[in-house]
Amino acid sequence: MLRLGIDVDGVVADFRSAFRALAERELGIAAKDESALKKADVERLWRTVAGVSNWWLDVPPYEPEQIVRLYARVRESRWEVFFMTSRPPSAGDSVQLQTQVWLERHGFFLPSVLTAPAGARGELARSLRLDLALDDRIINCLEITSASNSKAVMVLRDAAETNARESAEARGVGVVSTLAEALDAIERLDELLSTRRGRLVRLADWFQVKKDEGRLPHDPRGKR
């Protein structure tokens, strides 16, 4: 049974598009001119976010069908998933609750969401005993691999960032360009681990509850 840590913004949620749209709406700066944002502009935009009720609920997903796929595979294979985020607060509900509602809207029911400050990913990976973590930032991936036994995969959506890819791979961090590719890799890892567990572990499996016995429905909220 795999234990996975998945970053939210950059992996499942398209924060960059939402922030660009906010910049265009508040500052009149076109989305393609994101590099024109000054420090004062960014600070102003974050103040705007802080004043908008439940701003995080309207961030678009990158690959909504892959969120549904992830949930289905989690249920099928009994993976344990922890969504991790360092989002700053907005008005309205807590970041944790907003993120949970957002994930449920896109097909991942009853998600475990952990909010943590920057620099805490390695500590989380170690304490949670993660097997694998997905993140879009190399610094988070390196924190995870250096502070824990977890493997890290970076979701690098910009194919032009060849230097970032080479830097990550040189440090033992896997690189994919989409969540779909990441899930393909996780499925291969799950299959690999299942074939290497050994005869004694498979014998122990005989005494475990079968996967299809007593399972909750696809949307388990109705059973609570």
Coordinates of N, CA, C and O in Angstrom, one line a residue, residues 15-138:
F15 N -2.8 27.3 -10.2 CA -2.7 28.6 -9.5 C -2.2 29.7 -10.5 O -2.6 30.8 -10.4
R16 N -1.2 29.3 -11.3 CA -0.6 30.3 -12.1 C -1.6 31.1 -13.0 O -1.6 32.3 -13.1
S17 N -2.5 30.3 -13.6 CA -3.5 30.9 -14.5 C -4.5 31.8 -13.7 O -4.9 32.9 -14.1
A18 N -4.8 31.3 -12.5 CA -5.7 32.1 -11.6 C -5.0 33.4 -11.2 O -5.7 34.5 -11.1
F19 N -3.7 33.4 -10.9 CA -3.0 34.6 -10.4 C -2.8 35.5 -11.6 O -2.9 36.8 -11.4
R20 N -2.6 35.0 -12.8 CA -2.4 35.8 -14.0 C -3.8 36.6 -14.3 O -3.8 37.8 -14.6
A21 N -4.9 35.8 -14.1 CA -6.2 36.5 -14.4 C -6.4 37.6 -13.4 O -7.0 38.6 -13.7
L22 N -6.0 37.3 -12.1 CA -6.2 38.3 -11.1 C -5.3 39.6 -11.4 O -5.8 40.7 -11.2
A23 N -4.1 39.4 -11.9 CA -3.3 40.5 -12.3 C -3.9 41.3 -13.4 O -3.8 42.5 -13.4
E24 N -4.5 40.6 -14.3 CA -5.1 41.3 -15.5 C -6.3 42.1 -15.0 O -6.5 43.3 -15.4
R25 N -7.0 41.5 -14.1 CA -8.3 42.2 -13.6 C -8.0 43.4 -12.7 O -8.6 44.4 -12.8
E26 N -7.0 43.2 -11.8 CA -6.7 44.2 -10.8 C -5.7 45.3 -11.2 O -5.8 46.4 -10.8
L27 N -4.7 44.8 -12.1 CA -3.6 45.8 -12.5 C -3.6 46.1 -13.9 O -2.8 46.9 -14.4
G28 N -4.5 45.4 -14.7 CA -4.5 45.7 -16.2 C -3.3 45.1 -16.9 O -2.9 45.5 -18.0
I29 N -2.6 44.1 -16.2 CA -1.4 43.5 -16.8 C -1.8 42.2 -17.5 O -2.4 41.3 -16.9
A30 N -1.6 42.1 -18.8 CA -2.0 40.9 -19.6 C -1.3 39.7 -19.0 O -0.2 39.7 -18.5
A31 N -2.0 38.6 -19.2 CA -1.5 37.3 -18.7 C -0.1 37.0 -19.2 O 0.8 36.5 -18.5
K32 N 0.2 37.3 -20.5 CA 1.5 37.0 -21.1 C 2.6 37.9 -20.5 O 3.8 37.6 -20.7
D33 N 2.2 39.0 -19.8 CA 3.2 39.9 -19.3 C 3.5 39.7 -17.8 O 3.7 40.6 -17.0
E34 N 3.3 38.4 -17.4 CA 3.5 38.1 -15.9 C 4.9 38.5 -15.4 O 5.0 39.0 -14.3
S35 N 5.9 38.5 -16.2 CA 7.2 38.9 -15.8 C 7.3 40.4 -15.5 O 8.2 40.8 -14.8
A36 N 6.3 41.1 -15.9 CA 6.3 42.6 -15.7 C 5.8 42.9 -14.2 O 5.9 44.1 -13.8
L37 N 5.3 41.9 -13.5 CA 4.9 42.2 -12.2 C 6.1 42.5 -11.3 O 7.1 41.8 -11.2
K38 N 6.0 43.6 -10.6 CA 7.0 44.0 -9.6 C 6.6 43.4 -8.2 O 5.5 43.0 -8.0
K39 N 7.5 43.6 -7.3 CA 7.3 43.0 -5.9 C 6.0 43.7 -5.3 O 5.2 43.0 -4.7
A40 N 5.9 45.0 -5.5 CA 4.8 45.7 -5.0 C 3.5 45.2 -5.6 O 2.4 45.2 -4.9
D41 N 3.5 44.9 -6.9 CA 2.3 44.4 -7.6 C 1.9 43.0 -7.0 O 0.7 42.8 -6.7
V42 N 2.9 42.2 -6.8 CA 2.6 40.8 -6.2 C 2.0 41.0 -4.8 O 1.0 40.3 -4.4
E43 N 2.6 41.9 -4.0 CA 2.1 42.1 -2.7 C 0.7 42.6 -2.7 O -0.2 42.2 -1.9
R44 N 0.4 43.5 -3.6 CA -1.0 44.0 -3.8 C -2.0 42.9 -4.1 O -3.1 42.8 -3.6
L45 N -1.5 42.0 -5.0 CA -2.4 40.9 -5.5 C -2.7 40.0 -4.3 O -3.8 39.5 -4.1
W46 N -1.7 39.7 -3.5 CA -1.9 38.8 -2.3 C -2.8 39.5 -1.3 O -3.6 38.8 -0.7
R47 N -2.8 40.8 -1.2 CA -3.7 41.5 -0.3 C -5.2 41.4 -0.9 O -6.1 41.2 -0.1
T48 N -5.3 41.4 -2.2 CA -6.6 41.2 -2.8 C -7.1 39.8 -2.5 O -8.3 39.6 -2.1
V49 N -6.2 38.8 -2.7 CA -6.6 37.4 -2.3 C -7.1 37.3 -0.9 O -8.1 36.6 -0.6
A50 N -6.3 37.9 0.0 CA -6.7 37.9 1.4 C -8.1 38.4 1.7 O -8.7 38.0 2.7
G51 N -8.5 39.3 0.9 CA -9.8 40.0 1.1 C -11.0 39.3 0.4 O -12.1 39.7 0.6
V52 N -10.7 38.4 -0.5 CA -11.8 37.7 -1.2 C -12.3 36.5 -0.5 O -11.4 35.6 -0.2
S53 N -13.5 36.4 -0.3 CA -14.1 35.2 0.4 C -13.9 33.9 -0.4 O -14.3 33.8 -1.6
N54 N -13.2 33.0 0.2 CA -13.0 31.6 -0.4 C -12.4 31.7 -1.9 O -12.9 31.0 -2.8
W55 N -11.4 32.5 -2.0 CA -10.8 32.7 -3.3 C -10.2 31.4 -3.9 O -10.3 31.2 -5.1
W56 N -9.8 30.5 -3.1 CA -9.1 29.3 -3.5 C -10.1 28.3 -4.2 O -9.7 27.4 -4.9
L57 N -11.4 28.5 -4.0 CA -12.4 27.6 -4.6 C -12.5 27.8 -6.1 O -12.9 26.9 -6.8
D58 N -12.0 28.9 -6.6 CA -12.2 29.3 -8.0 C -10.9 29.0 -8.8 O -10.9 29.3 -10.0
V59 N -9.9 28.5 -8.2 CA -8.7 28.1 -9.0 C -9.0 27.0 -9.9 O -9.6 26.0 -9.5
P60 N -8.7 27.1 -11.2 CA -9.0 26.0 -12.1 C -8.1 24.8 -11.9 O -7.0 24.9 -11.5
P61 N -8.6 23.6 -12.3 CA -7.7 22.4 -12.2 C -6.9 22.3 -13.5 O -7.3 22.8 -14.5
Y62 N -5.7 21.6 -13.4 CA -4.9 21.4 -14.6 C -5.5 20.2 -15.4 O -5.8 20.4 -16.6
E63 N -5.7 19.1 -14.8 CA -6.2 17.9 -15.5 C -7.3 17.3 -14.7 O -7.1 16.3 -14.0
P64 N -8.6 17.8 -14.8 CA -9.6 17.3 -14.0 C -9.9 15.8 -14.1 O -10.2 15.2 -13.1
E65 N -9.7 15.3 -15.3 CA -10.0 13.9 -15.5 C -8.9 13.0 -14.7 O -9.2 11.9 -14.3
Q66 N -7.8 13.6 -14.5 CA -6.7 12.9 -13.8 C -7.0 12.9 -12.3 O -6.5 12.0 -11.6
I67 N -7.6 13.9 -11.8 CA -8.0 13.9 -10.4 C -9.0 12.8 -10.1 O -8.9 12.0 -9.1
V68 N -9.9 12.6 -11.0 CA -10.9 11.5 -10.9 C -10.2 10.2 -11.0 O -10.5 9.2 -10.3
R69 N -9.2 10.1 -11.9 CA -8.5 8.8 -12.1 C -7.7 8.5 -10.8 O -7.6 7.4 -10.4
L70 N -7.1 9.6 -10.2 CA -6.3 9.4 -9.0 C -7.2 8.8 -7.9 O -6.8 7.8 -7.2
Y71 N -8.4 9.4 -7.7 CA -9.3 8.9 -6.7 C -9.7 7.5 -6.9 O -9.7 6.6 -6.0
A72 N -10.0 7.1 -8.2 CA -10.4 5.8 -8.5 C -9.3 4.8 -8.2 O -9.5 3.7 -7.6
R73 N -8.1 5.2 -8.5 CA -6.9 4.2 -8.3 C -6.6 4.1 -6.8 O -6.2 3.1 -6.3
V74 N -6.8 5.2 -6.1 CA -6.6 5.2 -4.6 C -7.6 4.2 -4.0 O -7.2 3.4 -3.1
R75 N -8.9 4.2 -4.4 CA -9.9 3.3 -3.9 C -9.6 1.9 -4.3 O -9.7 1.0 -3.5
E76 N -9.1 1.7 -5.5 CA -8.9 0.4 -6.0 C -7.7 -0.3 -5.3 O -7.7 -1.5 -4.9
S77 N -6.6 0.5 -5.2 CA -5.3 -0.1 -4.7 C -5.1 0.2 -3.2 O -4.0 -0.2 -2.7
R78 N -6.0 1.0 -2.6 CA -5.9 1.3 -1.2 C -4.6 2.1 -0.8 O -4.0 2.0 0.2
W79 N -4.3 3.0 -1.8 CA -3.2 3.9 -1.5 C -3.7 4.9 -0.4 O -4.9 5.2 -0.3
E80 N -2.7 5.5 0.3 CA -3.1 6.6 1.2 C -2.4 7.9 0.7 O -1.2 7.9 0.4
V81 N -3.3 8.9 0.5 CA -2.8 10.2 -0.1 C -3.0 11.3 0.8 O -4.0 11.5 1.5
F82 N -1.9 12.2 0.9 CA -2.0 13.4 1.7 C -1.7 14.6 0.7 O -0.6 14.6 0.1
F83 N -2.7 15.5 0.6 CA -2.4 16.6 -0.2 C -1.8 17.7 0.7 O -2.2 18.0 1.8
M84 N -0.7 18.3 0.2 CA 0.1 19.3 0.9 C 0.0 20.6 0.3 O 0.2 20.7 -1.0
T85 N -0.1 21.7 1.1 CA -0.2 23.0 0.5 C 0.4 24.1 1.5 O 0.3 23.9 2.7
S86 N 0.9 25.1 0.9 CA 1.4 26.3 1.7 C 0.7 27.5 1.3 O 1.2 28.6 1.4
R87 N -0.6 27.4 0.9 CA -1.4 28.5 0.5 C -1.6 29.5 1.6 O -1.9 29.1 2.7
P88 N -1.4 30.8 1.3 CA -1.8 31.8 2.3 C -3.3 31.9 2.4 O -4.0 31.6 1.5
P89 N -3.8 32.4 3.5 CA -5.2 32.4 3.8 C -5.9 33.5 2.9 O -5.3 34.5 2.5
S90 N -7.2 33.3 2.7 CA -8.1 34.3 2.1 C -9.2 34.5 3.1 O -9.3 33.8 4.1
A91 N -10.1 35.4 2.8 CA -11.3 35.6 3.6 C -12.2 34.4 3.4 O -12.0 33.6 2.5
G92 N -13.1 34.2 4.3 CA -14.0 33.1 4.2 C -13.5 31.9 5.1 O -13.0 32.1 6.2
D93 N -13.6 30.7 4.5 CA -13.2 29.5 5.3 C -11.7 29.3 5.3 O -10.9 30.0 4.5
S94 N -11.2 28.4 6.1 CA -9.8 28.1 6.2 C -9.2 27.6 4.9 O -10.0 27.0 4.0
V95 N -7.9 27.7 4.6 CA -7.3 27.2 3.4 C -7.5 25.7 3.4 O -7.8 25.1 2.3
Q96 N -7.4 25.0 4.5 CA -7.6 23.6 4.5 C -9.0 23.2 4.0 O -9.2 22.3 3.1
L97 N -10.0 23.8 4.6 CA -11.4 23.5 4.2 C -11.7 23.9 2.7 O -12.3 23.1 2.0
Q98 N -11.2 25.0 2.3 CA -11.4 25.4 0.9 C -10.7 24.4 -0.1 O -11.3 24.0 -1.1
T99 N -9.6 23.9 0.3 CA -8.9 22.9 -0.5 C -9.6 21.6 -0.5 O -9.7 20.9 -1.6
Q100 N -10.1 21.2 0.6 CA -10.9 19.9 0.7 C -12.1 20.0 -0.2 O -12.4 19.1 -1.0
V101 N -12.8 21.2 -0.1 CA -14.1 21.3 -0.9 C -13.7 21.3 -2.4 O -14.4 20.7 -3.3
W102 N -12.6 22.0 -2.8 CA -12.1 22.1 -4.2 C -11.9 20.7 -4.7 O -12.3 20.3 -5.8
L103 N -11.2 19.9 -3.9 CA -10.8 18.5 -4.4 C -12.1 17.7 -4.5 O -12.2 16.9 -5.5
E104 N -13.0 17.8 -3.6 CA -14.3 17.1 -3.8 C -15.1 17.5 -5.0 O -15.7 16.7 -5.7
R105 N -15.0 18.8 -5.3 CA -15.7 19.3 -6.5 C -15.2 18.6 -7.7 O -15.9 18.4 -8.7
H106 N -13.9 18.3 -7.7 CA -13.3 17.7 -8.9 C -13.1 16.2 -8.8 O -12.4 15.6 -9.6
G107 N -13.8 15.6 -7.9 CA -13.9 14.1 -7.9 C -13.1 13.3 -6.9 O -13.1 12.1 -7.0
F108 N -12.4 14.0 -6.0 CA -11.6 13.3 -5.0 C -12.3 13.5 -3.7 O -12.2 14.5 -3.0
F109 N -13.0 12.5 -3.2 CA -13.9 12.6 -2.0 C -13.1 12.4 -0.7 O -12.2 11.6 -0.6
L110 N -13.5 13.1 0.3 CA -12.9 13.0 1.6 C -11.4 13.1 1.6 O -10.7 12.2 2.2
P111 N -10.8 14.1 1.0 CA -9.3 14.2 0.9 C -8.7 14.6 2.2 O -9.3 15.4 3.0
S112 N -7.5 14.1 2.5 CA -6.7 14.6 3.6 C -5.8 15.7 3.1 O -5.0 15.5 2.2
V113 N -6.0 16.9 3.7 CA -5.3 18.1 3.3 C -4.4 18.6 4.4 O -4.9 18.8 5.5
L114 N -3.1 18.7 4.2 CA -2.2 19.2 5.2 C -1.7 20.6 4.8 O -1.2 20.8 3.7
T115 N -1.9 21.6 5.7 CA -1.3 22.9 5.4 C -0.1 23.1 6.2 O 0.0 22.8 7.4
A116 N 1.0 23.5 5.6 CA 2.3 23.6 6.2 C 3.1 24.8 5.7 O 2.9 25.1 4.5
P117 N 3.9 25.5 6.4 CA 4.7 26.6 5.9 C 5.8 26.1 5.0 O 6.1 24.9 5.0
A118 N 6.3 27.0 4.2 CA 7.4 26.7 3.3 C 8.6 26.1 4.1 O 8.9 26.6 5.2
G119 N 9.2 25.1 3.6 CA 10.3 24.5 4.2 C 10.0 23.3 5.1 O 10.9 22.7 5.7
A120 N 8.7 22.9 5.1 CA 8.3 21.8 6.0 C 8.0 20.6 5.3 O 7.6 19.6 5.9
R121 N 8.2 20.5 4.0 CA 7.9 19.3 3.2 C 8.7 18.1 3.6 O 8.2 17.0 3.7
G122 N 10.0 18.3 3.8 CA 10.8 17.2 4.2 C 10.4 16.6 5.6 O 10.3 15.4 5.7
E123 N 10.1 17.5 6.5 CA 9.6 17.0 7.8 C 8.3 16.2 7.7 O 8.1 15.2 8.3
L124 N 7.4 16.7 6.9 CA 6.1 16.0 6.6 C 6.4 14.7 6.0 O 5.8 13.7 6.4
A125 N 7.2 14.6 5.0 CA 7.5 13.4 4.3 C 8.0 12.3 5.3 O 7.7 11.1 5.2
R126 N 8.9 12.8 6.1 CA 9.5 11.8 7.1 C 8.5 11.4 8.1 O 8.4 10.2 8.4
S127 N 7.7 12.3 8.7 CA 6.8 11.9 9.7 C 5.7 11.1 9.2 O 5.1 10.2 9.9
L128 N 5.3 11.3 7.9 CA 4.2 10.5 7.3 C 4.7 9.2 6.7 O 3.9 8.4 6.2
R129 N 6.0 9.1 6.6 CA 6.6 7.9 6.0 C 6.1 7.7 4.6 O 5.7 6.6 4.2
L130 N 6.2 8.8 3.8 CA 5.8 8.7 2.4 C 6.7 7.9 1.6 O 7.9 7.9 1.8
D131 N 6.1 7.2 0.6 CA 6.9 6.4 -0.4 C 7.3 7.3 -1.5 O 8.4 7.2 -2.1
L132 N 6.4 8.2 -1.9 CA 6.6 9.1 -3.0 C 5.9 10.4 -2.8 O 4.8 10.5 -2.3
A133 N 6.5 11.5 -3.3 CA 5.9 12.8 -3.3 C 5.9 13.5 -4.6 O 6.9 13.4 -5.3
L134 N 4.8 14.2 -5.0 CA 4.8 15.0 -6.2 C 4.8 16.4 -5.9 O 4.0 16.9 -5.0
D135 N 5.6 17.2 -6.6 CA 5.7 18.6 -6.3 C 6.1 19.3 -7.6 O 6.8 18.7 -8.5
D136 N 5.8 20.6 -7.8 CA 6.2 21.3 -9.0 C 7.5 22.2 -8.7 O 7.9 22.8 -9.7
R137 N 8.0 22.1 -7.5 CA 9.2 23.0 -7.2 C 10.4 22.1 -6.8 O 10.2 21.2 -5.9
I138 N 11.5 22.3 -7.4 CA 12.7 21.5 -7.2 C 13.1 21.7 -5.7 O 13.6 20.7 -5.1

